[in-house]
Coordinates of N, CA and C in Angstrom, one line a residue:
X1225 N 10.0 0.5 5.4 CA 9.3 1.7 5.1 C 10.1 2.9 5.6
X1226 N 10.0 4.2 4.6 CA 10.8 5.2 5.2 C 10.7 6.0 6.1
X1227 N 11.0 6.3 7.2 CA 10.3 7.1 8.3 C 10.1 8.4 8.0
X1228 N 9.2 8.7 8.6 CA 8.3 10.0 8.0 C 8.9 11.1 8.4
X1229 N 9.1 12.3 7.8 CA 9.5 13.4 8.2 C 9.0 14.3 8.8
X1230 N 8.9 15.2 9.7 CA 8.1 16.5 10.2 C 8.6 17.6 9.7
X1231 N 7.5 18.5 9.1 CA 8.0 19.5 8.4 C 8.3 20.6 9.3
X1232 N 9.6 21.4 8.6 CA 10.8 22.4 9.4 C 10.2 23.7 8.5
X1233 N 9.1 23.4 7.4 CA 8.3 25.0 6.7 C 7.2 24.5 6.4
X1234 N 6.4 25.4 6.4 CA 4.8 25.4 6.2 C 5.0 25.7 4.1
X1235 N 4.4 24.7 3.9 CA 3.6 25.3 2.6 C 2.6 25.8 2.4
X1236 N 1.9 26.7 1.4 CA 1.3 27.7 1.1 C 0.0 26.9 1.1
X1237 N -1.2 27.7 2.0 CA -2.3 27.3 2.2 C -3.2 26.7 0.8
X1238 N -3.9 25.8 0.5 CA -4.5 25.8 -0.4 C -3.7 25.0 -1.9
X1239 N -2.2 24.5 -1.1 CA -1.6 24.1 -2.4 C -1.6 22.5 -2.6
X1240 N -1.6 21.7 -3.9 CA -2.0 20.7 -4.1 C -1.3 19.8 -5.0
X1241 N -0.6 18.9 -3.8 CA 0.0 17.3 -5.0 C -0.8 16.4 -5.1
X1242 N -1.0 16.0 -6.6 CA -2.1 15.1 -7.0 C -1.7 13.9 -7.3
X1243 N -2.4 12.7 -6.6 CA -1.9 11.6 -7.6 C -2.9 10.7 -7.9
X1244 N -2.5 10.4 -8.9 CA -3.4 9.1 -10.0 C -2.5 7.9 -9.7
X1245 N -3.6 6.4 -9.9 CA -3.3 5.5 -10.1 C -4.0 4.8 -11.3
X1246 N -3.8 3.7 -11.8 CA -4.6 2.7 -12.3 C -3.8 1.7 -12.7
X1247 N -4.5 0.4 -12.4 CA -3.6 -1.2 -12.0 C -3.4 -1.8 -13.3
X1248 N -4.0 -1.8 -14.3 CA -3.7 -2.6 -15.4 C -3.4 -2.0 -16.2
X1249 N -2.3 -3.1 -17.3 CA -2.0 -2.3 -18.3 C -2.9 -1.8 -19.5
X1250 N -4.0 -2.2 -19.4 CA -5.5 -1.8 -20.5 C -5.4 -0.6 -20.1
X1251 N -5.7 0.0 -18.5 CA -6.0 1.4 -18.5 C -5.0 2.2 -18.5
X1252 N -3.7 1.9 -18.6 CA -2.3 2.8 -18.9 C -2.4 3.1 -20.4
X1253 N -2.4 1.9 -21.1 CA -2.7 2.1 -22.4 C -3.6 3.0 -22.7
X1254 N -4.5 2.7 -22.4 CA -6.2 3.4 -22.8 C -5.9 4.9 -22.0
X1255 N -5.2 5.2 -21.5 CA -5.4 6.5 -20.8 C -6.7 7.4 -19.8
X1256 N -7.4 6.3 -20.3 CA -8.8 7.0 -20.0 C -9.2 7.2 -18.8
X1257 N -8.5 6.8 -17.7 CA -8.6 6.2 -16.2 C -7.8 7.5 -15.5
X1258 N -6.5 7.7 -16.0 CA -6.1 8.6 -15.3 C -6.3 10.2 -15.6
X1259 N -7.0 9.9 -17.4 CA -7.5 11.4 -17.1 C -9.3 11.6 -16.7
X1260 N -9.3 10.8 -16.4 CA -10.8 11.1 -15.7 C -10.3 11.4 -14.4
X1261 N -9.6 10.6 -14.0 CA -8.7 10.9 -12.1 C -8.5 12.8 -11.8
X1262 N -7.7 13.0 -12.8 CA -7.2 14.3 -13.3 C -8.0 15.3 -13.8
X1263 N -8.9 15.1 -14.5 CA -10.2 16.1 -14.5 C -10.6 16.4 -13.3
X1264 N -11.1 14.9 -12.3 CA -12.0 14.9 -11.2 C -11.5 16.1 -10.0
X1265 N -9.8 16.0 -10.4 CA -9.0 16.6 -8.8 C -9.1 17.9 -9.5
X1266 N -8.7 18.4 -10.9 CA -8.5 19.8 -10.9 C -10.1 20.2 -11.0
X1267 N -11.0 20.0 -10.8 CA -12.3 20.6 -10.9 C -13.0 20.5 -9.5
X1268 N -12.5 19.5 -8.4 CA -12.6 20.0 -7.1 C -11.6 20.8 -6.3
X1269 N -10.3 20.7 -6.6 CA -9.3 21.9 -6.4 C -10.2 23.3 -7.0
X1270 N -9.9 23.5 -8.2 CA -10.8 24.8 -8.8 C -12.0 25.2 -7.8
X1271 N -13.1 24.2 -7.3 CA -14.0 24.5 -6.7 C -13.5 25.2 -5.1
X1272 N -12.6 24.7 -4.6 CA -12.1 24.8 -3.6 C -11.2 25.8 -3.5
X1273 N -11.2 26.5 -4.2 CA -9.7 27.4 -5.0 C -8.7 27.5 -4.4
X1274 N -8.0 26.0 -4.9 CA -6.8 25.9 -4.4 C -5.9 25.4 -5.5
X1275 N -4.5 25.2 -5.5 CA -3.9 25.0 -6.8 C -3.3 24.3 -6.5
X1276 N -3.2 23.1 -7.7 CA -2.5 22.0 -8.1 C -0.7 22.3 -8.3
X1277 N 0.1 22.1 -7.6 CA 1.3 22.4 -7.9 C 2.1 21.3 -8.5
X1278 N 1.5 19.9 -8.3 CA 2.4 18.7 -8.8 C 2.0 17.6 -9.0
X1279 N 1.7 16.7 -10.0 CA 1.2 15.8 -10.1 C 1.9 14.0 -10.2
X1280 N 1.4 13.7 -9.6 CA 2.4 12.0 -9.5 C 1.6 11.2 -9.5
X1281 N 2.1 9.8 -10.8 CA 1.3 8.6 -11.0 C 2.0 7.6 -10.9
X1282 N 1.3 6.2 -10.2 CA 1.8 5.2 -9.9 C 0.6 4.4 -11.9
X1283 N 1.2 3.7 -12.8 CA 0.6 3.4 -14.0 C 1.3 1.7 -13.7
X1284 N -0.1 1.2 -13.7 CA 0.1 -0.7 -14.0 C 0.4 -0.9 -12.8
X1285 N 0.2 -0.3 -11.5 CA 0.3 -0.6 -10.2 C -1.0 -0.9 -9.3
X1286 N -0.9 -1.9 -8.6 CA -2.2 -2.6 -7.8 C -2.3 -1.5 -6.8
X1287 N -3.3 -1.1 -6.3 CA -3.5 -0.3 -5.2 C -3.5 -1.3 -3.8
X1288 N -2.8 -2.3 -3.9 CA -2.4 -3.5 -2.5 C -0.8 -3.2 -2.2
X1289 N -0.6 -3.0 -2.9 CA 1.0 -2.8 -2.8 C 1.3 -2.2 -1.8
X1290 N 2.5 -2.3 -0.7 CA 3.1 -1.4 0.2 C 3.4 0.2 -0.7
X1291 N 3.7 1.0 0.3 CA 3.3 2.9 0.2 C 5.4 2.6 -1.0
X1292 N 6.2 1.6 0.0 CA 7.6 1.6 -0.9 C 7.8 1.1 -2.2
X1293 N 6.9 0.3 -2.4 CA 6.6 -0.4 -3.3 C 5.8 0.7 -4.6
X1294 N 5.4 1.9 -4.7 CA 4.8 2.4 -5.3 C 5.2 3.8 -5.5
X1295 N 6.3 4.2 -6.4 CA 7.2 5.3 -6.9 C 6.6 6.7 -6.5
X1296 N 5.2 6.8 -7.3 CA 4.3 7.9 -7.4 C 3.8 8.5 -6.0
X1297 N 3.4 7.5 -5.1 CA 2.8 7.7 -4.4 C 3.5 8.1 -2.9
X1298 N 4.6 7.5 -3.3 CA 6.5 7.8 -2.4 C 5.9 9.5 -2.9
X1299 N 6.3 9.6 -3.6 CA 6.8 11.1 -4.2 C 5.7 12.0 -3.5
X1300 N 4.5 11.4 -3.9 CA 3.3 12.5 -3.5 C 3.4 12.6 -1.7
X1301 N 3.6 11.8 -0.9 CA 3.9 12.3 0.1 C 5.5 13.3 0.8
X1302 N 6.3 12.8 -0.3 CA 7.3 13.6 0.4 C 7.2 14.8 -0.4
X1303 N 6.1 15.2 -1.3 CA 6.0 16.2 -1.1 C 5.4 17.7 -0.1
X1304 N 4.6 16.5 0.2 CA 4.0 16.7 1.7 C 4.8 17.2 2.6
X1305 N 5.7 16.3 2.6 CA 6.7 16.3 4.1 C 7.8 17.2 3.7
X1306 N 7.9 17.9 2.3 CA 8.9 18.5 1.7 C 8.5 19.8 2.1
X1307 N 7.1 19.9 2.2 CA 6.8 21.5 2.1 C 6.2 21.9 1.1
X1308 N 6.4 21.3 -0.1 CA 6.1 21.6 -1.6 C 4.0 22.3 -1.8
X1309 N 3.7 21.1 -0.7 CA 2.3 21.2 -0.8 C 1.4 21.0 0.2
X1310 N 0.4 21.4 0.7 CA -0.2 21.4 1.9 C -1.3 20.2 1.8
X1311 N -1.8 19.8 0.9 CA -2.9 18.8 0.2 C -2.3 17.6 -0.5
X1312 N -2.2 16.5 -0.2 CA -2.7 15.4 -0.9 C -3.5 15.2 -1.5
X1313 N -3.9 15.1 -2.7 CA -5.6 15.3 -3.4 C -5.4 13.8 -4.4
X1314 N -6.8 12.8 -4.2 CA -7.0 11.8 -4.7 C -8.4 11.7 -5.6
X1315 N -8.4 11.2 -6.4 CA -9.7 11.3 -7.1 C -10.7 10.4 -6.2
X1316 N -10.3 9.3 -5.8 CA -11.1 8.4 -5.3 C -10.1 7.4 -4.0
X1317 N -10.4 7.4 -2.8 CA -10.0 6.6 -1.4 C -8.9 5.5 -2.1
X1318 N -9.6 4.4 -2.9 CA -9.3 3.3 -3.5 C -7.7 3.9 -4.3
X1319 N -8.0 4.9 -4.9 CA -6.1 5.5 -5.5 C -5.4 5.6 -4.9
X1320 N -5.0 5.6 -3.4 CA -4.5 5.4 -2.7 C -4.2 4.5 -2.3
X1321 N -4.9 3.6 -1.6 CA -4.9 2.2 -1.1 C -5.9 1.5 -1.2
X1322 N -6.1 -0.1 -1.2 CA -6.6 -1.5 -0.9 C -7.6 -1.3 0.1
X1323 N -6.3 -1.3 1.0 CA -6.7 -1.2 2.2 C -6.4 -0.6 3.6
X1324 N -7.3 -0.6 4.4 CA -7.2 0.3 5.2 C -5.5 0.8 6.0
X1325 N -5.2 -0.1 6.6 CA -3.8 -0.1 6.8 C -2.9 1.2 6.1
X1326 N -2.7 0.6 5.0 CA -1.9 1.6 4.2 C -2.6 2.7 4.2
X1327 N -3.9 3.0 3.7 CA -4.4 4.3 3.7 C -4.1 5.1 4.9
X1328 N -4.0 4.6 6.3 CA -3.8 5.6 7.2 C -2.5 5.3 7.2
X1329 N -1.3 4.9 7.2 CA 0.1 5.3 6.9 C 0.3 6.4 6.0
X1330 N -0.6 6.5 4.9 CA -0.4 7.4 3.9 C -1.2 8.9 4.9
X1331 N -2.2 8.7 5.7 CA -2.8 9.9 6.2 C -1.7 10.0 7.2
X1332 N -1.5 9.3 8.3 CA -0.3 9.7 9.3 C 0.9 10.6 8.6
X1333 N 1.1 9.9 7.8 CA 2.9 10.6 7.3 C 2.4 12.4 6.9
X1334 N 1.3 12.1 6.1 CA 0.8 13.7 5.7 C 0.8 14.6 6.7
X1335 N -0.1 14.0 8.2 CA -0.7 14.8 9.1 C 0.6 15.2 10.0
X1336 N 1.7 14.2 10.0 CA 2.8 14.2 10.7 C 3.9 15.4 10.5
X1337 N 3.6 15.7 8.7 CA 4.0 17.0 8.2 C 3.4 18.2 8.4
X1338 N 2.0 18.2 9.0 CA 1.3 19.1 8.6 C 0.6 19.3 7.7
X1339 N 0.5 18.3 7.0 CA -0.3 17.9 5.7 C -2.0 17.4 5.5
X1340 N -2.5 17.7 5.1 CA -4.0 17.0 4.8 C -3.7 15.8 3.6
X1341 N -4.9 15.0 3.8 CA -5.3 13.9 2.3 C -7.2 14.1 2.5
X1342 N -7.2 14.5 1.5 CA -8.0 15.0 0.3 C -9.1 14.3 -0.9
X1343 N -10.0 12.7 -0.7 CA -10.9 12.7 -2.1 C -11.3 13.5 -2.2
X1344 N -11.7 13.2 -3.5 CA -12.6 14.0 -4.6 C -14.3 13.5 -4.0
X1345 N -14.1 12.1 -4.0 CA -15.0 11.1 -3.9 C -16.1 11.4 -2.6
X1346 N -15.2 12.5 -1.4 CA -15.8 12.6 -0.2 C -15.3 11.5 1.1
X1347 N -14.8 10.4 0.4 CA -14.8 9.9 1.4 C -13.5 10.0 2.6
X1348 N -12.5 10.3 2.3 CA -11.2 11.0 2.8 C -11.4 12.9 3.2
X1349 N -11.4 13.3 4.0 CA -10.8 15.0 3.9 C -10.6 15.5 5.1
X1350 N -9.1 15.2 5.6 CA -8.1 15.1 7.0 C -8.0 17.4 7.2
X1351 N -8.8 17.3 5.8 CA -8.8 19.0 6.1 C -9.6 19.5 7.3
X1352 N -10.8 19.1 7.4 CA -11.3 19.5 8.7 C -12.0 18.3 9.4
X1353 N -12.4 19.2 10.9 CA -12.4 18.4 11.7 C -13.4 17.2 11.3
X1354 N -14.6 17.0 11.2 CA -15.2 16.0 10.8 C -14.4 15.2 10.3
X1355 N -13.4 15.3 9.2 CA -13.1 14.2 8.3 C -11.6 13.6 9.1
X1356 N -11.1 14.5 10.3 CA -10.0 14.3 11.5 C -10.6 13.0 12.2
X1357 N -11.8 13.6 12.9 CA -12.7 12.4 13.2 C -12.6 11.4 12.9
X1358 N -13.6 11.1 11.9 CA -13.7 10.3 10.9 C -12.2 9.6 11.0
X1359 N -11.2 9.7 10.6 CA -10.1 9.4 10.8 C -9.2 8.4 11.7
X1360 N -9.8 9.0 13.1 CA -9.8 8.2 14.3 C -10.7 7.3 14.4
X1361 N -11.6 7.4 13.8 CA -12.8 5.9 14.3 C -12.5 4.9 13.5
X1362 N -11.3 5.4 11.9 CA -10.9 4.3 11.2 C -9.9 3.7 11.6
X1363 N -8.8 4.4 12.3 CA -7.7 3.9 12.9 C -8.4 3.0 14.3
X1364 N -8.8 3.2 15.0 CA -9.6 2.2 16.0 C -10.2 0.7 15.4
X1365 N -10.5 1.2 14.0 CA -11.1 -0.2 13.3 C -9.9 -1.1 13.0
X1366 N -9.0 -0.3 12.4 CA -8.0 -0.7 11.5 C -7.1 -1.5 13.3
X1367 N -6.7 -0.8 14.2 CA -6.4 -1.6 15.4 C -7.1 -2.7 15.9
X1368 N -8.7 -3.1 15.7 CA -9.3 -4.0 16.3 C -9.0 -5.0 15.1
X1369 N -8.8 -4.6 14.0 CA -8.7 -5.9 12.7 C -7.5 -6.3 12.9
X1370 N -6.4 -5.6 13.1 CA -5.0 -6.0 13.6 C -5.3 -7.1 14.7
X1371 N -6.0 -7.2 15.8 CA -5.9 -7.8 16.6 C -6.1 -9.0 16.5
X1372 N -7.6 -9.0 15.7 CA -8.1 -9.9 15.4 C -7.8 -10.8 14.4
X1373 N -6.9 -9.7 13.3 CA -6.0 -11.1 12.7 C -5.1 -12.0 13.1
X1374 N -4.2 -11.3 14.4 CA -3.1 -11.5 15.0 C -4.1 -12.7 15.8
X1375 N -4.7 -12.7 16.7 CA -5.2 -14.0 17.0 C -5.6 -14.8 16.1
X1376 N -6.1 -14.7 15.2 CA -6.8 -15.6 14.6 C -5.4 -16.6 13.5
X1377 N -4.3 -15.9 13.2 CA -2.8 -16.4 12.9 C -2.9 -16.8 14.2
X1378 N -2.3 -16.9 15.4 CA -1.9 -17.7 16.3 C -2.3 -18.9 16.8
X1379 N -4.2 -18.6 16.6 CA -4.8 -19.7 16.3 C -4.3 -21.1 15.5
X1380 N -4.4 -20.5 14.1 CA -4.1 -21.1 13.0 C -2.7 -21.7 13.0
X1381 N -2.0 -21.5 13.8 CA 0.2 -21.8 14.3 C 0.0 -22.9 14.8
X1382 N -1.0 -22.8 15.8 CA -1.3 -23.7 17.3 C -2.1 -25.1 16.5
X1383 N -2.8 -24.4 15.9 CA -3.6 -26.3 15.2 C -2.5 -26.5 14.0
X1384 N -2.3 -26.1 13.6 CA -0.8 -26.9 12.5 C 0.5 -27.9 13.1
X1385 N 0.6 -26.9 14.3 CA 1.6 -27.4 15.3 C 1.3 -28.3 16.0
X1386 N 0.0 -28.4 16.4 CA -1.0 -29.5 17.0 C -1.5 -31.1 15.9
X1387 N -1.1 -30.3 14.7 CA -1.4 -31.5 13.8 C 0.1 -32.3 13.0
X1388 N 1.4 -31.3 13.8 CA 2.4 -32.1 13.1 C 3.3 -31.4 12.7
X1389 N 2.6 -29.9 11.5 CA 3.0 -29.7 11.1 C 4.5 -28.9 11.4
X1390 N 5.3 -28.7 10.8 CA 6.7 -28.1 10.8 C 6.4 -26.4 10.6
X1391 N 6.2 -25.7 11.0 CA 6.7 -24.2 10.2 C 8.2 -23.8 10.1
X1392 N 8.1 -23.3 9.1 CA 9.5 -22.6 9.0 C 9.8 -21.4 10.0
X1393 N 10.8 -20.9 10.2 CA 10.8 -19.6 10.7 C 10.4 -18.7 10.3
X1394 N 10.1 -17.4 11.1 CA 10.1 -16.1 9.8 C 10.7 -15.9 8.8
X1395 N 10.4 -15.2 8.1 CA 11.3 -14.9 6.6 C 11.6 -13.7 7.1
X1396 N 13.1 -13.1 6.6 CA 13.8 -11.9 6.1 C 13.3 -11.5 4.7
X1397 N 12.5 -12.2 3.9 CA 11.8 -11.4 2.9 C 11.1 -10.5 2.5
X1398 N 10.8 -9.4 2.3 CA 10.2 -8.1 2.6 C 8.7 -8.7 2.0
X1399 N 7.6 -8.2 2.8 CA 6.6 -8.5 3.1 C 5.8 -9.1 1.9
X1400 N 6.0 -8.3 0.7 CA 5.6 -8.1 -0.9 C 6.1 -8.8 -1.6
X1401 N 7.4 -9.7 -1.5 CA 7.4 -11.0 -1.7 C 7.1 -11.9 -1.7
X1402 N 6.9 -11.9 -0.3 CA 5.9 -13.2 0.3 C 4.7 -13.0 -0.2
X1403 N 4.1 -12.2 -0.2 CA 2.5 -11.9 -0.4 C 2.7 -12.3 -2.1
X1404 N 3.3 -12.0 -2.9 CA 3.6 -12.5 -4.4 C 3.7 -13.8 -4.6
X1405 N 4.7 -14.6 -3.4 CA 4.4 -15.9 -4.1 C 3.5 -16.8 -3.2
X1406 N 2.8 -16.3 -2.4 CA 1.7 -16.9 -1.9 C 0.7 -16.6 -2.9
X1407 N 0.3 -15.3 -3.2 CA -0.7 -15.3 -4.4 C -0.4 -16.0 -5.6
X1408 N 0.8 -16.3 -6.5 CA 0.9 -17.1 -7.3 C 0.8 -18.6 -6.8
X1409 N 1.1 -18.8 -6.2 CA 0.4 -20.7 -5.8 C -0.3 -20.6 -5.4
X1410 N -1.1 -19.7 -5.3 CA -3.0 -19.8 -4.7 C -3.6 -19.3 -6.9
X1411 N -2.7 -19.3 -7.2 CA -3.1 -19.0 -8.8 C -3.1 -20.3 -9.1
X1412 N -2.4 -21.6 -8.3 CA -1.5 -22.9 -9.7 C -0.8 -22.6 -9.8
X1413 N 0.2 -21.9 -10.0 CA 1.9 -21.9 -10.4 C 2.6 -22.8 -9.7
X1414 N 3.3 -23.3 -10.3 CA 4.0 -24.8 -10.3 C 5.3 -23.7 -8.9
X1415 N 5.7 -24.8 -8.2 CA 6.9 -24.1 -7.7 C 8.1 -23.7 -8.8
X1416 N 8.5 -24.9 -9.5 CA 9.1 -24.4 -10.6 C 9.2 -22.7 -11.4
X1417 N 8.2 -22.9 -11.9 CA 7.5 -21.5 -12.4 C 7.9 -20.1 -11.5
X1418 N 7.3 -20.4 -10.3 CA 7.3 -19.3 -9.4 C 8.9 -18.8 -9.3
X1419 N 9.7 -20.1 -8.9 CA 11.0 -19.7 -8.8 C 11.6 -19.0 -10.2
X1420 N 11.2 -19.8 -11.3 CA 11.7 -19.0 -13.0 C 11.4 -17.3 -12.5
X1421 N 10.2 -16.9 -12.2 CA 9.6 -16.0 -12.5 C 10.4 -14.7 -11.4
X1422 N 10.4 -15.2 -10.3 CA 11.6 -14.8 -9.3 C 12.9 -14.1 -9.9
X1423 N 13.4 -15.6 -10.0 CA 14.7 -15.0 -10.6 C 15.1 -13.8 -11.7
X1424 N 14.0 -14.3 -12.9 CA 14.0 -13.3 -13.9 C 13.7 -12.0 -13.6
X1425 N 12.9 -11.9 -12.5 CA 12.6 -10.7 -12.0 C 13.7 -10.0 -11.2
X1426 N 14.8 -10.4 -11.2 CA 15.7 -10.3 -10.3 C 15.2 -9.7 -8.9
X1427 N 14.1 -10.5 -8.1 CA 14.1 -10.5 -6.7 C 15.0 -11.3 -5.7
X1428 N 15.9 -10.7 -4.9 CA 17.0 -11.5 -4.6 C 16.1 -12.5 -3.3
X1429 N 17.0 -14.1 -3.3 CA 15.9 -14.7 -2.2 C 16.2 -14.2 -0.7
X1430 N 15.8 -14.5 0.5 CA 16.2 -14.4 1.7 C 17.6 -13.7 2.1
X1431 N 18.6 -14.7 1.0 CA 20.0 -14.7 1.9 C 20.3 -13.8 0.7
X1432 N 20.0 -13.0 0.0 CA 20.6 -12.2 -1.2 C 21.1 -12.6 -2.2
X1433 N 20.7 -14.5 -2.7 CA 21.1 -15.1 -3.5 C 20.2 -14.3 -4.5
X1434 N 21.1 -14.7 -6.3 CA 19.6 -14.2 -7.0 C 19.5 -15.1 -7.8
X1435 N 19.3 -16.3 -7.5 CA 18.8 -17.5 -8.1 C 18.2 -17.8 -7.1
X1436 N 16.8 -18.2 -7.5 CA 15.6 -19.1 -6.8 C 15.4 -20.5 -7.0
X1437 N 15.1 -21.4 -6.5 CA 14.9 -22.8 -6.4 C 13.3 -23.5 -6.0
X1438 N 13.1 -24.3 -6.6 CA 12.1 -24.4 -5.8 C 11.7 -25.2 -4.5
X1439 N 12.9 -25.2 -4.0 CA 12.9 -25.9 -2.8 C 12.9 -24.6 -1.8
X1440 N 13.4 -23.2 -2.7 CA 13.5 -22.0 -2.0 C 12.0 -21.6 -2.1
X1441 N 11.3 -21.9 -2.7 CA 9.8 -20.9 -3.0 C 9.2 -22.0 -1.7
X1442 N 9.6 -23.0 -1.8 CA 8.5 -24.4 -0.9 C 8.7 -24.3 0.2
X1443 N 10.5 -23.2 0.9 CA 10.3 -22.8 2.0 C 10.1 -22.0 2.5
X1444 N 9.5 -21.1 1.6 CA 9.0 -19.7 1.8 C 7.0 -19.8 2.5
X1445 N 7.0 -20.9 1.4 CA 5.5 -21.0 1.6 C 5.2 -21.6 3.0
X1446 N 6.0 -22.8 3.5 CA 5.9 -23.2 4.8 C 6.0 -22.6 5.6
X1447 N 6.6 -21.4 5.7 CA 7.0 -20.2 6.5 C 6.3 -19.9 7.3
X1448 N 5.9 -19.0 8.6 CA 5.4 -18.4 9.6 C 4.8 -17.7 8.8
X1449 N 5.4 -16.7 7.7 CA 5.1 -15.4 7.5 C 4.3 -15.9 6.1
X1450 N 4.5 -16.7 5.2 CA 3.4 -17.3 4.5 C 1.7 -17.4 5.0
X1451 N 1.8 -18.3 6.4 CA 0.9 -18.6 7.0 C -0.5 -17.6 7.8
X1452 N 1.0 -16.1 8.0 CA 0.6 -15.0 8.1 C -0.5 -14.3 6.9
X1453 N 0.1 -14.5 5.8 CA -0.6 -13.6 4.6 C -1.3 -14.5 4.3
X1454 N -1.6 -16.2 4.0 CA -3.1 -16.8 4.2 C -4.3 -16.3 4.8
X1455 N -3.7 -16.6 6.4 CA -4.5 -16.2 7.1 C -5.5 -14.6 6.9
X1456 N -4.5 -13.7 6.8 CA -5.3 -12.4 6.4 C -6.1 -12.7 5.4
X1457 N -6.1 -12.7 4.5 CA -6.3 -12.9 3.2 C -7.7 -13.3 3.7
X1458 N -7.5 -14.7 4.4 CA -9.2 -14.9 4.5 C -10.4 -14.6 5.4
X1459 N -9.2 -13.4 5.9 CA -10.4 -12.5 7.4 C -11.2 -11.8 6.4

């Protein structure tokens, strides 16, 4: 992840980078999703009279994804951190992120500029203090869920290890990887498959090879860091 910048100029009170998402390709196609997103922000901007300077969309992207992982939403904060705009403005919490985690990486980096993040929806507004608040009581949550995952993986290490099992080491695979081919063999996907799908994709494996095997996918899955994204998965 890229380290966040602190802003060296203030941007103009009231100014606003917008962004839309929507995850499937039905609603890229259909349009309909992101301009409803898009009506929603310039008609609470308007109310708010403040002005939209720039607009950025992540289209056919999961709102689970890492903040690097998602082009649009890269942009809308370094606009933030550029100076460009004083607001982050989202139609709805969920356009931003899944889940909590990322959403406050995405509020930190803003606030770190001197930036606000902004729904439409109500449920986000780092503009004033209530919604600062509010902010802190999520980051406390989002710290006790950390914790509790983190035990509950170490748990889950100790009875595998207790039953035999081998784990692999960590992976050098960036996180979104792993989380990809864990979710595809919690789909059925043959290891075969998985690795096809890999390669074609040109995601390079571990060691920067860019051919996958499936003896490469089967040691990914036995992995530490496999065991890791199970585990979450079912907190």
């Amino acid at each position: 992840m890229s380290a966040p910048r602190r802003r060296t100029r203030t941007a103009p009170a009231g100014t606003v980078v917008a962004y839309v998402r929507v995850s499937t390709d039905e609603q890229v196609a259909s349009g309909a999703g992101l301009e409803a997103q898009r009506a929603a922000i310039e008609a609470e901007a308007g109310r708010r009279g403040w002005t939209v300077v720039g607009w950025h969309a992540d289209e056919g992207i999961s709102g689970g994804k890492a903040i690097e992982a998602r082009p649009g939403l890269t942009a809308a904060i370094e606009a933030i951190e550029d100076a460009k705009a004083s607001v982050l403005m989202v139609a709805k919490t969920d356009r931003v992120a899944r889940g909590l985690r990322t959403l406050l990486d995405v509020i930190d980096r803003a606030e770190r500029a001197g930036g606000a993040v902004v729904s439409v929806d109500g449920t986000i507004d780092t503009s004033s203090a209530a919604g600062r608040f509010q902010t802190q009581v999520m980051g406390g949550v989002a710290e006790l869920e950390r914790a509790m995952i983190s035990d509950r993986t170490k748990a889950a290490l100790a009875i595998k290890r207790a039953q035999g099992v081998r784990l692999g080491r960590p992976s050098t695979l960036p996180r979104e990887v792993v989380i990809r081919i864990v979710e595809a063999r919690g789909r059925g996907a043959s290891l075969p498959a998985i690795a096809a799908e890999l390669t074609a994709g040109g995601v390079p494996t571990a060691q920067g090879g860019a051919k996958w095997y499936p003896s490469t996918v089967r040691a990914v899955l036995n992995g530490q860091d496999a065991e890791r994204v199970r585990t979450e998965a079912a907190a």
